[in-house]
PDB file of C-alpha atoms in Angstrom:
ATOM      1  CA  GLN A   1      -8.107  -2.671  14.476  1.00 81.00           C
ATOM      2  CA  SER A   2      -8.267  -2.704  10.655  1.00 88.00           C
ATOM      3  CA  VAL A   3     -11.289  -1.678   8.717  1.00 91.00           C
ATOM      4  CA  LEU A   4     -10.815  -4.924   6.738  1.00 96.00           C
ATOM      5  CA  THR A   5     -10.634  -8.169   8.462  1.00 97.00           C
ATOM      6  CA  GLN A   6      -8.275 -11.019   7.430  1.00 98.00           C
ATOM      7  CA  PRO A   7      -7.362 -14.068   9.236  1.00 98.00           C
ATOM      8  CA  PRO A   8      -3.863 -13.590  11.124  1.00 97.00           C
ATOM      9  CA  SER A   9      -2.588 -16.891   9.415  1.00 97.00           C
ATOM     10  CA  VAL A  10      -3.225 -19.892   7.019  1.00 98.00           C
ATOM     11  CA  SER A  11      -1.059 -22.557   6.126  1.00 97.00           C
ATOM     12  CA  GLY A  12      -1.111 -25.257   3.422  1.00 97.00           C
ATOM     13  CA  ALA A  13       1.073 -28.130   2.029  1.00 97.00           C
ATOM     14  CA  PRO A  14       2.933 -27.688  -1.214  1.00 97.00           C
ATOM     15  CA  GLY A  15       0.519 -28.415  -4.280  1.00 97.00           C
ATOM     16  CA  GLN A  16      -2.530 -27.535  -2.212  1.00 97.00           C
ATOM     17  CA  ARG A  17      -5.152 -24.862  -2.516  1.00 98.00           C
ATOM     18  CA  VAL A  18      -5.443 -22.093   0.066  1.00 98.00           C
ATOM     19  CA  THR A  19      -7.712 -19.142   0.270  1.00 98.00           C
ATOM     20  CA  ILE A  20      -7.479 -15.957   2.369  1.00 98.00           C
ATOM     21  CA  SER A  21     -10.628 -14.037   3.217  1.00 98.00           C
ATOM     22  CA  CYS A  22     -11.034 -10.404   3.465  1.00 98.00           C
ATOM     23  CA  THR A  23     -14.237  -9.089   5.165  1.00 98.00           C
ATOM     24  CA  GLY A  24     -15.562  -5.611   5.128  1.00 96.00           C
ATOM     25  CA  SER A  25     -18.712  -3.652   5.618  1.00 95.00           C
ATOM     26  CA  SER A  26     -21.339  -1.517   3.688  1.00 95.00           C
ATOM     27  CA  SER A  27     -19.169   1.444   3.791  1.00 94.00           C
ATOM     28  CA  ASN A  28     -16.302  -0.384   1.714  1.00 96.00           C
ATOM     29  CA  ILE A  29     -16.316  -3.647  -0.101  1.00 96.00           C
ATOM     30  CA  GLY A  30     -20.130  -3.746   0.151  1.00 95.00           C
ATOM     31  CA  ALA A  31     -20.424  -0.256  -1.153  1.00 95.00           C
ATOM     32  CA  ALA A  32     -19.159  -1.689  -4.530  1.00 91.00           C
ATOM     33  CA  TYR A  33     -15.497  -0.529  -4.155  1.00 95.00           C
ATOM     34  CA  ASP A  34     -12.740  -2.697  -5.685  1.00 96.00           C
ATOM     35  CA  VAL A  35     -10.527  -4.898  -3.674  1.00 98.00           C
ATOM     36  CA  HIS A  36      -6.986  -5.512  -4.262  1.00 98.00           C
ATOM     37  CA  TRP A  37      -4.295  -7.821  -2.983  1.00 98.00           C
ATOM     38  CA  TYR A  38      -0.757  -7.624  -2.147  1.00 98.00           C
ATOM     39  CA  GLN A  39       1.970 -10.092  -1.542  1.00 98.00           C
ATOM     40  CA  GLN A  40       4.874  -9.177   0.734  1.00 98.00           C
ATOM     41  CA  LEU A  41       7.844 -11.299   1.045  1.00 97.00           C
ATOM     42  CA  PRO A  42      10.067 -11.108   4.068  1.00 93.00           C
ATOM     43  CA  GLY A  43      12.008  -7.924   4.311  1.00 93.00           C
ATOM     44  CA  THR A  44      10.682  -6.588   0.823  1.00 97.00           C
ATOM     45  CA  ALA A  45       8.088  -3.960  -0.231  1.00 98.00           C
ATOM     46  CA  PRO A  46       4.450  -5.237  -1.022  1.00 98.00           C
ATOM     47  CA  LYS A  47       3.975  -6.377  -4.729  1.00 98.00           C
ATOM     48  CA  LEU A  48       0.527  -6.053  -6.209  1.00 98.00           C
ATOM     49  CA  LEU A  49      -1.016  -9.420  -6.871  1.00 98.00           C
ATOM     50  CA  ILE A  50      -4.746  -8.827  -7.878  1.00 98.00           C
ATOM     51  CA  TYR A  51      -6.239  -5.656  -8.642  1.00 98.00           C
ATOM     52  CA  ALA A  52      -9.991  -4.597  -9.194  1.00 97.00           C
ATOM     53  CA  ASN A  53     -11.224  -7.692  -7.466  1.00 97.00           C
ATOM     54  CA  THR A  54     -10.038 -10.399 -10.193  1.00 98.00           C
ATOM     55  CA  LYS A  55      -7.484  -8.895 -12.538  1.00 98.00           C
ATOM     56  CA  ARG A  56      -3.696 -10.045 -12.387  1.00 98.00           C
ATOM     57  CA  PRO A  57      -0.950  -7.861 -13.250  1.00 96.00           C
ATOM     58  CA  SER A  58       1.514  -8.818 -16.051  1.00 95.00           C
ATOM     59  CA  GLY A  59       3.815 -11.370 -14.674  1.00 95.00           C
ATOM     60  CA  VAL A  60       1.472 -12.760 -11.754  1.00 97.00           C
ATOM     61  CA  PRO A  61       1.073 -16.616 -12.037  1.00 96.00           C
ATOM     62  CA  ASP A  62      -2.755 -17.789 -12.863  1.00 96.00           C
ATOM     63  CA  ARG A  63      -2.404 -19.626  -9.665  1.00 97.00           C
ATOM     64  CA  PHE A  64      -3.393 -16.485  -8.004  1.00 98.00           C
ATOM     65  CA  SER A  65      -7.057 -15.529  -8.392  1.00 98.00           C
ATOM     66  CA  GLY A  66      -9.338 -13.246  -6.638  1.00 98.00           C
ATOM     67  CA  SER A  67     -13.047 -12.888  -6.172  1.00 97.00           C
ATOM     68  CA  LYS A  68     -15.516 -10.615  -4.420  1.00 97.00           C
ATOM     69  CA  SER A  69     -19.156 -10.970  -3.010  1.00 96.00           C
ATOM     70  CA  GLY A  70     -21.113  -8.859  -0.952  1.00 96.00           C
ATOM     71  CA  THR A  71     -19.017  -7.440   1.760  1.00 96.00           C
ATOM     72  CA  SER A  72     -16.239  -9.987   1.318  1.00 97.00           C
ATOM     73  CA  ALA A  73     -13.472 -10.771  -1.037  1.00 98.00           C
ATOM     74  CA  SER A  74     -11.009 -13.704  -1.180  1.00 98.00           C
ATOM     75  CA  LEU A  75      -7.745 -14.544  -2.446  1.00 98.00           C
ATOM     76  CA  ALA A  76      -7.103 -17.971  -3.769  1.00 98.00           C
ATOM     77  CA  ILE A  77      -3.835 -19.614  -4.421  1.00 98.00           C
ATOM     78  CA  THR A  78      -3.644 -23.048  -6.235  1.00 98.00           C
ATOM     79  CA  GLY A  79      -0.826 -25.371  -6.411  1.00 97.00           C
ATOM     80  CA  LEU A  80       0.960 -23.897  -3.246  1.00 98.00           C
ATOM     81  CA  GLN A  81       4.706 -23.513  -3.550  1.00 97.00           C
ATOM     82  CA  ALA A  82       7.277 -22.725  -1.109  1.00 97.00           C
ATOM     83  CA  GLU A  83       8.072 -19.308  -2.659  1.00 96.00           C
ATOM     84  CA  ASP A  84       4.398 -18.413  -1.909  1.00 97.00           C
ATOM     85  CA  GLU A  85       5.160 -18.264   1.696  1.00 97.00           C
ATOM     86  CA  ALA A  86       4.591 -14.276   2.647  1.00 97.00           C
ATOM     87  CA  ASP A  87       2.354 -11.866   4.208  1.00 98.00           C
ATOM     88  CA  TYR A  88      -0.925 -10.976   1.978  1.00 98.00           C
ATOM     89  CA  TYR A  89      -2.986  -7.803   2.479  1.00 98.00           C
ATOM     90  CA  CYS A  90      -6.236  -6.870   1.006  1.00 98.00           C
ATOM     91  CA  GLN A  91      -6.990  -3.195   0.240  1.00 97.00           C
ATOM     92  CA  SER A  92     -10.149  -1.303  -0.965  1.00 97.00           C
ATOM     93  CA  TYR A  93     -11.747   2.277  -0.346  1.00 95.00           C
ATOM     94  CA  ASP A  94     -13.947   3.280   2.470  1.00 93.00           C
ATOM     95  CA  SER A  95     -16.570   6.141   2.277  1.00 92.00           C
ATOM     96  CA  SER A  96     -15.013   7.577   5.112  1.00 83.00           C
ATOM     97  CA  LEU A  97     -12.543   8.913   2.315  1.00 76.00           C
ATOM     98  CA  SER A  98      -9.865   6.784   2.876  1.00 85.00           C
ATOM     99  CA  VAL A  99      -7.808   3.878   1.332  1.00 93.00           C
ATOM    100  CA  VAL A 100      -8.015   0.911   3.963  1.00 95.00           C
ATOM    101  CA  PHE A 101      -5.964  -2.215   4.389  1.00 96.00           C
ATOM    102  CA  GLY A 102      -6.610  -5.503   6.051  1.00 97.00           C
ATOM    103  CA  GLY A 103      -4.492  -6.483   8.853  1.00 97.00           C
ATOM    104  CA  GLY A 104      -2.573  -9.030   6.820  1.00 97.00           C
ATOM    105  CA  THR A 105      -2.524 -12.796   6.568  1.00 98.00           C
ATOM    106  CA  LYS A 106       0.742 -14.818   7.039  1.00 98.00           C
ATOM    107  CA  LEU A 107       0.739 -17.839   4.639  1.00 98.00           C
ATOM    108  CA  THR A 108       2.950 -20.855   5.788  1.00 97.00           C
ATOM    109  CA  VAL A 109       3.688 -23.587   3.282  1.00 97.00           C
ATOM    110  CA  LEU A 110       4.261 -26.615   5.309  1.00 94.00           C
TER     111      LEU A 110
ATOM    112  CA  GLN B   1      10.003   0.805 -16.050  1.00 89.00           C
ATOM    113  CA  VAL B   2       9.388   3.029 -13.158  1.00 93.00           C
ATOM    114  CA  GLN B   3      11.340   3.021 -10.091  1.00 96.00           C
ATOM    115  CA  LEU B   4      10.831   4.808  -6.801  1.00 97.00           C
ATOM    116  CA  GLN B   5      13.387   5.512  -4.121  1.00 97.00           C
ATOM    117  CA  GLU B   6      12.649   6.931  -0.635  1.00 98.00           C
ATOM    118  CA  SER B   7      15.170   8.889   1.130  1.00 97.00           C
ATOM    119  CA  GLY B   8      15.337  10.847   4.454  1.00 96.00           C
ATOM    120  CA  PRO B   9      16.454  10.801   8.087  1.00 96.00           C
ATOM    121  CA  GLY B  10      16.324   7.466   9.644  1.00 96.00           C
ATOM    122  CA  LEU B  11      16.011   9.194  13.221  1.00 98.00           C
ATOM    123  CA  VAL B  12      13.453  12.162  14.311  1.00 98.00           C
ATOM    124  CA  LYS B  13      12.960  13.391  17.527  1.00 98.00           C
ATOM    125  CA  PRO B  14       9.512  13.394  19.109  1.00 98.00           C
ATOM    126  CA  SER B  15       7.344  16.639  18.483  1.00 97.00           C
ATOM    127  CA  GLU B  16       9.747  17.332  15.222  1.00 98.00           C
ATOM    128  CA  THR B  17       8.759  16.992  11.688  1.00 98.00           C
ATOM    129  CA  LEU B  18       9.297  13.643   9.557  1.00 98.00           C
ATOM    130  CA  SER B  19      10.457  14.763   6.095  1.00 98.00           C
ATOM    131  CA  LEU B  20      10.827  12.203   3.358  1.00 98.00           C
ATOM    132  CA  THR B  21      11.592  12.350  -0.405  1.00 98.00           C
ATOM    133  CA  CYS B  22      10.683   9.957  -3.109  1.00 97.00           C
ATOM    134  CA  THR B  23      12.706  10.210  -6.337  1.00 97.00           C
ATOM    135  CA  VAL B  24      11.011   8.761  -9.168  1.00 96.00           C
ATOM    136  CA  SER B  25      12.867   7.619 -12.624  1.00 94.00           C
ATOM    137  CA  GLY B  26      11.255   6.065 -15.654  1.00 91.00           C
ATOM    138  CA  GLY B  27       8.091   8.322 -15.453  1.00 90.00           C
ATOM    139  CA  LEU B  28       7.128  11.908 -14.639  1.00 90.00           C
ATOM    140  CA  VAL B  29       5.517  13.024 -11.242  1.00 90.00           C
ATOM    141  CA  THR B  30       3.651  15.553 -13.326  1.00 88.00           C
ATOM    142  CA  SER B  31       1.921  12.917 -15.344  1.00 87.00           C
ATOM    143  CA  SER B  32      -1.978  12.982 -15.132  1.00 84.00           C
ATOM    144  CA  ALA B  33      -2.284   9.405 -15.305  1.00 89.00           C
ATOM    145  CA  TYR B  34      -0.865   8.450 -11.938  1.00 94.00           C
ATOM    146  CA  PHE B  35      -1.345   8.916  -8.463  1.00 95.00           C
ATOM    147  CA  TRP B  36       1.626   9.059  -5.962  1.00 96.00           C
ATOM    148  CA  SER B  37       0.862   7.534  -2.673  1.00 96.00           C
ATOM    149  CA  TRP B  38       2.569   7.248   0.715  1.00 98.00           C
ATOM    150  CA  ILE B  39       1.929   4.234   2.842  1.00 98.00           C
ATOM    151  CA  ARG B  40       3.702   3.189   6.007  1.00 98.00           C
ATOM    152  CA  GLN B  41       4.143   0.068   8.062  1.00 98.00           C
ATOM    153  CA  PRO B  42       5.250  -0.116  11.855  1.00 97.00           C
ATOM    154  CA  PRO B  43       7.549  -2.870  12.591  1.00 96.00           C
ATOM    155  CA  GLY B  44       5.757  -6.108  12.669  1.00 95.00           C
ATOM    156  CA  LYS B  45       2.629  -4.573  11.897  1.00 96.00           C
ATOM    157  CA  GLY B  46       0.359  -4.103   8.638  1.00 96.00           C
ATOM    158  CA  LEU B  47      -0.107  -1.397   6.141  1.00 97.00           C
ATOM    159  CA  GLU B  48      -1.529   1.992   6.785  1.00 96.00           C
ATOM    160  CA  TRP B  49      -2.291   4.707   3.818  1.00 96.00           C
ATOM    161  CA  ILE B  50      -0.884   8.072   4.596  1.00 97.00           C
ATOM    162  CA  GLY B  51      -2.455   9.892   1.416  1.00 96.00           C
ATOM    163  CA  TYR B  52      -1.628  10.643  -2.136  1.00 95.00           C
ATOM    164  CA  PHE B  53      -0.543  13.294  -4.208  1.00 94.00           C
ATOM    165  CA  TYR B  54      -1.950  13.975  -7.891  1.00 93.00           C
ATOM    166  CA  TYR B  55      -1.545  16.168 -11.038  1.00 86.00           C
ATOM    167  CA  ARG B  56      -1.299  19.854 -10.214  1.00 85.00           C
ATOM    168  CA  GLY B  57      -0.987  19.556  -6.559  1.00 89.00           C
ATOM    169  CA  ARG B  58      -4.248  17.733  -5.734  1.00 93.00           C
ATOM    170  CA  THR B  59      -4.095  15.579  -2.528  1.00 94.00           C
ATOM    171  CA  ASN B  60      -6.155  13.383  -0.261  1.00 94.00           C
ATOM    172  CA  TYR B  61      -5.031  12.310   3.185  1.00 95.00           C
ATOM    173  CA  ASN B  62      -5.782   9.731   5.622  1.00 94.00           C
ATOM    174  CA  PRO B  63      -8.401  11.516   7.874  1.00 93.00           C
ATOM    175  CA  SER B  64      -6.563  10.226  11.082  1.00 93.00           C
ATOM    176  CA  LEU B  65      -3.568  11.885   9.943  1.00 96.00           C
ATOM    177  CA  LYS B  66      -4.690  14.699   7.946  1.00 96.00           C
ATOM    178  CA  SER B  67      -4.022  17.405  10.414  1.00 97.00           C
ATOM    179  CA  ARG B  68      -0.258  16.593  10.288  1.00 98.00           C
ATOM    180  CA  VAL B  69       0.297  15.571   6.736  1.00 98.00           C
ATOM    181  CA  THR B  70       1.769  17.645   3.895  1.00 97.00           C
ATOM    182  CA  MET B  71       2.641  16.340   0.362  1.00 96.00           C
ATOM    183  CA  SER B  72       4.010  18.101  -2.322  1.00 94.00           C
ATOM    184  CA  GLU B  73       6.121  17.835  -5.595  1.00 94.00           C
ATOM    185  CA  ASP B  74       9.619  19.222  -6.993  1.00 92.00           C
ATOM    186  CA  THR B  75       9.131  18.849 -10.528  1.00 90.00           C
ATOM    187  CA  SER B  76      12.739  20.085 -11.307  1.00 92.00           C
ATOM    188  CA  LYS B  77      13.846  16.785  -9.580  1.00 94.00           C
ATOM    189  CA  ASN B  78      11.073  14.446 -10.354  1.00 94.00           C
ATOM    190  CA  GLN B  79      10.271  14.030  -6.545  1.00 95.00           C
ATOM    191  CA  ILE B  80       7.353  13.764  -4.113  1.00 96.00           C
ATOM    192  CA  SER B  81       7.704  14.760  -0.662  1.00 97.00           C
ATOM    193  CA  LEU B  82       6.010  13.733   2.652  1.00 98.00           C
ATOM    194  CA  LYS B  83       6.013  15.853   5.832  1.00 98.00           C
ATOM    195  CA  LEU B  84       4.551  14.508   9.043  1.00 98.00           C
ATOM    196  CA  SER B  85       4.435  16.963  11.907  1.00 98.00           C
ATOM    197  CA  SER B  86       4.413  16.567  15.728  1.00 98.00           C
ATOM    198  CA  VAL B  87       5.630  13.040  15.452  1.00 98.00           C
ATOM    199  CA  THR B  88       5.741  10.540  18.223  1.00 98.00           C
ATOM    200  CA  ALA B  89       6.865   7.051  18.920  1.00 98.00           C
ATOM    201  CA  ALA B  90       3.801   5.618  17.041  1.00 97.00           C
ATOM    202  CA  ASP B  91       5.079   7.121  13.728  1.00 98.00           C
ATOM    203  CA  THR B  92       7.918   4.974  13.916  1.00 98.00           C
ATOM    204  CA  ALA B  93       7.502   2.900  10.655  1.00 98.00           C
ATOM    205  CA  VAL B  94       8.899   1.823   7.177  1.00 98.00           C
ATOM    206  CA  TYR B  95       7.590   4.532   4.745  1.00 98.00           C
ATOM    207  CA  TYR B  96       6.911   3.661   1.400  1.00 98.00           C
ATOM    208  CA  CYS B  97       6.109   5.689  -1.664  1.00 98.00           C
ATOM    209  CA  ALA B  98       4.028   3.935  -4.344  1.00 97.00           C
ATOM    210  CA  ARG B  99       2.443   4.839  -7.900  1.00 96.00           C
ATOM    211  CA  GLY B 100      -0.997   3.873  -8.801  1.00 94.00           C
ATOM    212  CA  PRO B 101      -3.174   4.261 -12.043  1.00 92.00           C
ATOM    213  CA  ARG B 102      -5.993   4.983  -9.608  1.00 91.00           C
ATOM    214  CA  THR B 103      -6.236   6.392  -6.114  1.00 88.00           C
ATOM    215  CA  ASP B 104      -7.140   3.249  -4.401  1.00 89.00           C
ATOM    216  CA  TYR B 105      -4.130   0.937  -5.414  1.00 94.00           C
ATOM    217  CA  ALA B 106      -0.440   0.883  -6.236  1.00 95.00           C
ATOM    218  CA  ASP B 107       1.241  -1.093  -8.898  1.00 96.00           C
ATOM    219  CA  TYR B 108       4.766  -0.065  -8.034  1.00 96.00           C
ATOM    220  CA  TRP B 109       6.311   0.553  -4.858  1.00 97.00           C
ATOM    221  CA  GLY B 110       9.587   1.888  -3.564  1.00 98.00           C
ATOM    222  CA  GLN B 111      11.783  -0.384  -1.303  1.00 97.00           C
ATOM    223  CA  GLY B 112      10.880   1.699   1.713  1.00 98.00           C
ATOM    224  CA  THR B 113      12.831   3.578   4.414  1.00 98.00           C
ATOM    225  CA  LEU B 114      12.753   3.021   8.230  1.00 98.00           C
ATOM    226  CA  VAL B 115      12.068   6.093  10.151  1.00 98.00           C
ATOM    227  CA  THR B 116      12.441   5.822  14.086  1.00 98.00           C
ATOM    228  CA  VAL B 117      11.164   8.289  16.369  1.00 98.00           C
ATOM    229  CA  SER B 118      12.944   8.709  19.529  1.00 96.00           C
ATOM    230  CA  SER B 119      14.901  11.165  21.553  1.00 96.00           C
TER     231      SER B 119
END
């Protein structure tokens, strides 16, 4: 059982907008620790998508955006494309002195 | 641009010690600007943070693995190493090394290496 909770799967048609939630608690996201997001394409290493809740590394399209409120965070993807089909993971820090991940969400582009 | 490459045995026997090396190019493991992490992913499952190694030997390990984990550096080879003792089948995973400007996220990852624990 992951410390951060994500939906196992989400789906959307090309061009649509999808969101992926990441729910934590008062010992991690709710304790004002930042949330980061990774994209993992099949058979590859994770790639940093969003860091510090809302920031995009150079080269990441602005179709990807992050937000955080209270004990939860969300990743939004607009203008969905076939190449966005991947697993997405949120990450934060927990006051148990550990970096923690969500269980991952599989995005299917219909 | 920094590149990370994991290497080590792909098969380890139960109760033995898993040993992996991460060779870094395009940056120095002795830099005080970065944290060098190990993260693993069991087949078909999610990511688990193992710990990080930082400047001058400072480390922080996942509490659930702390008693079995050791991370160190070899500055002559610009490498970071991971040792995980007393392994079981539950330690079978793809092991990634990664670099981050902070302790809590990584901006560059290696391609990962699969380690299977089996007799």
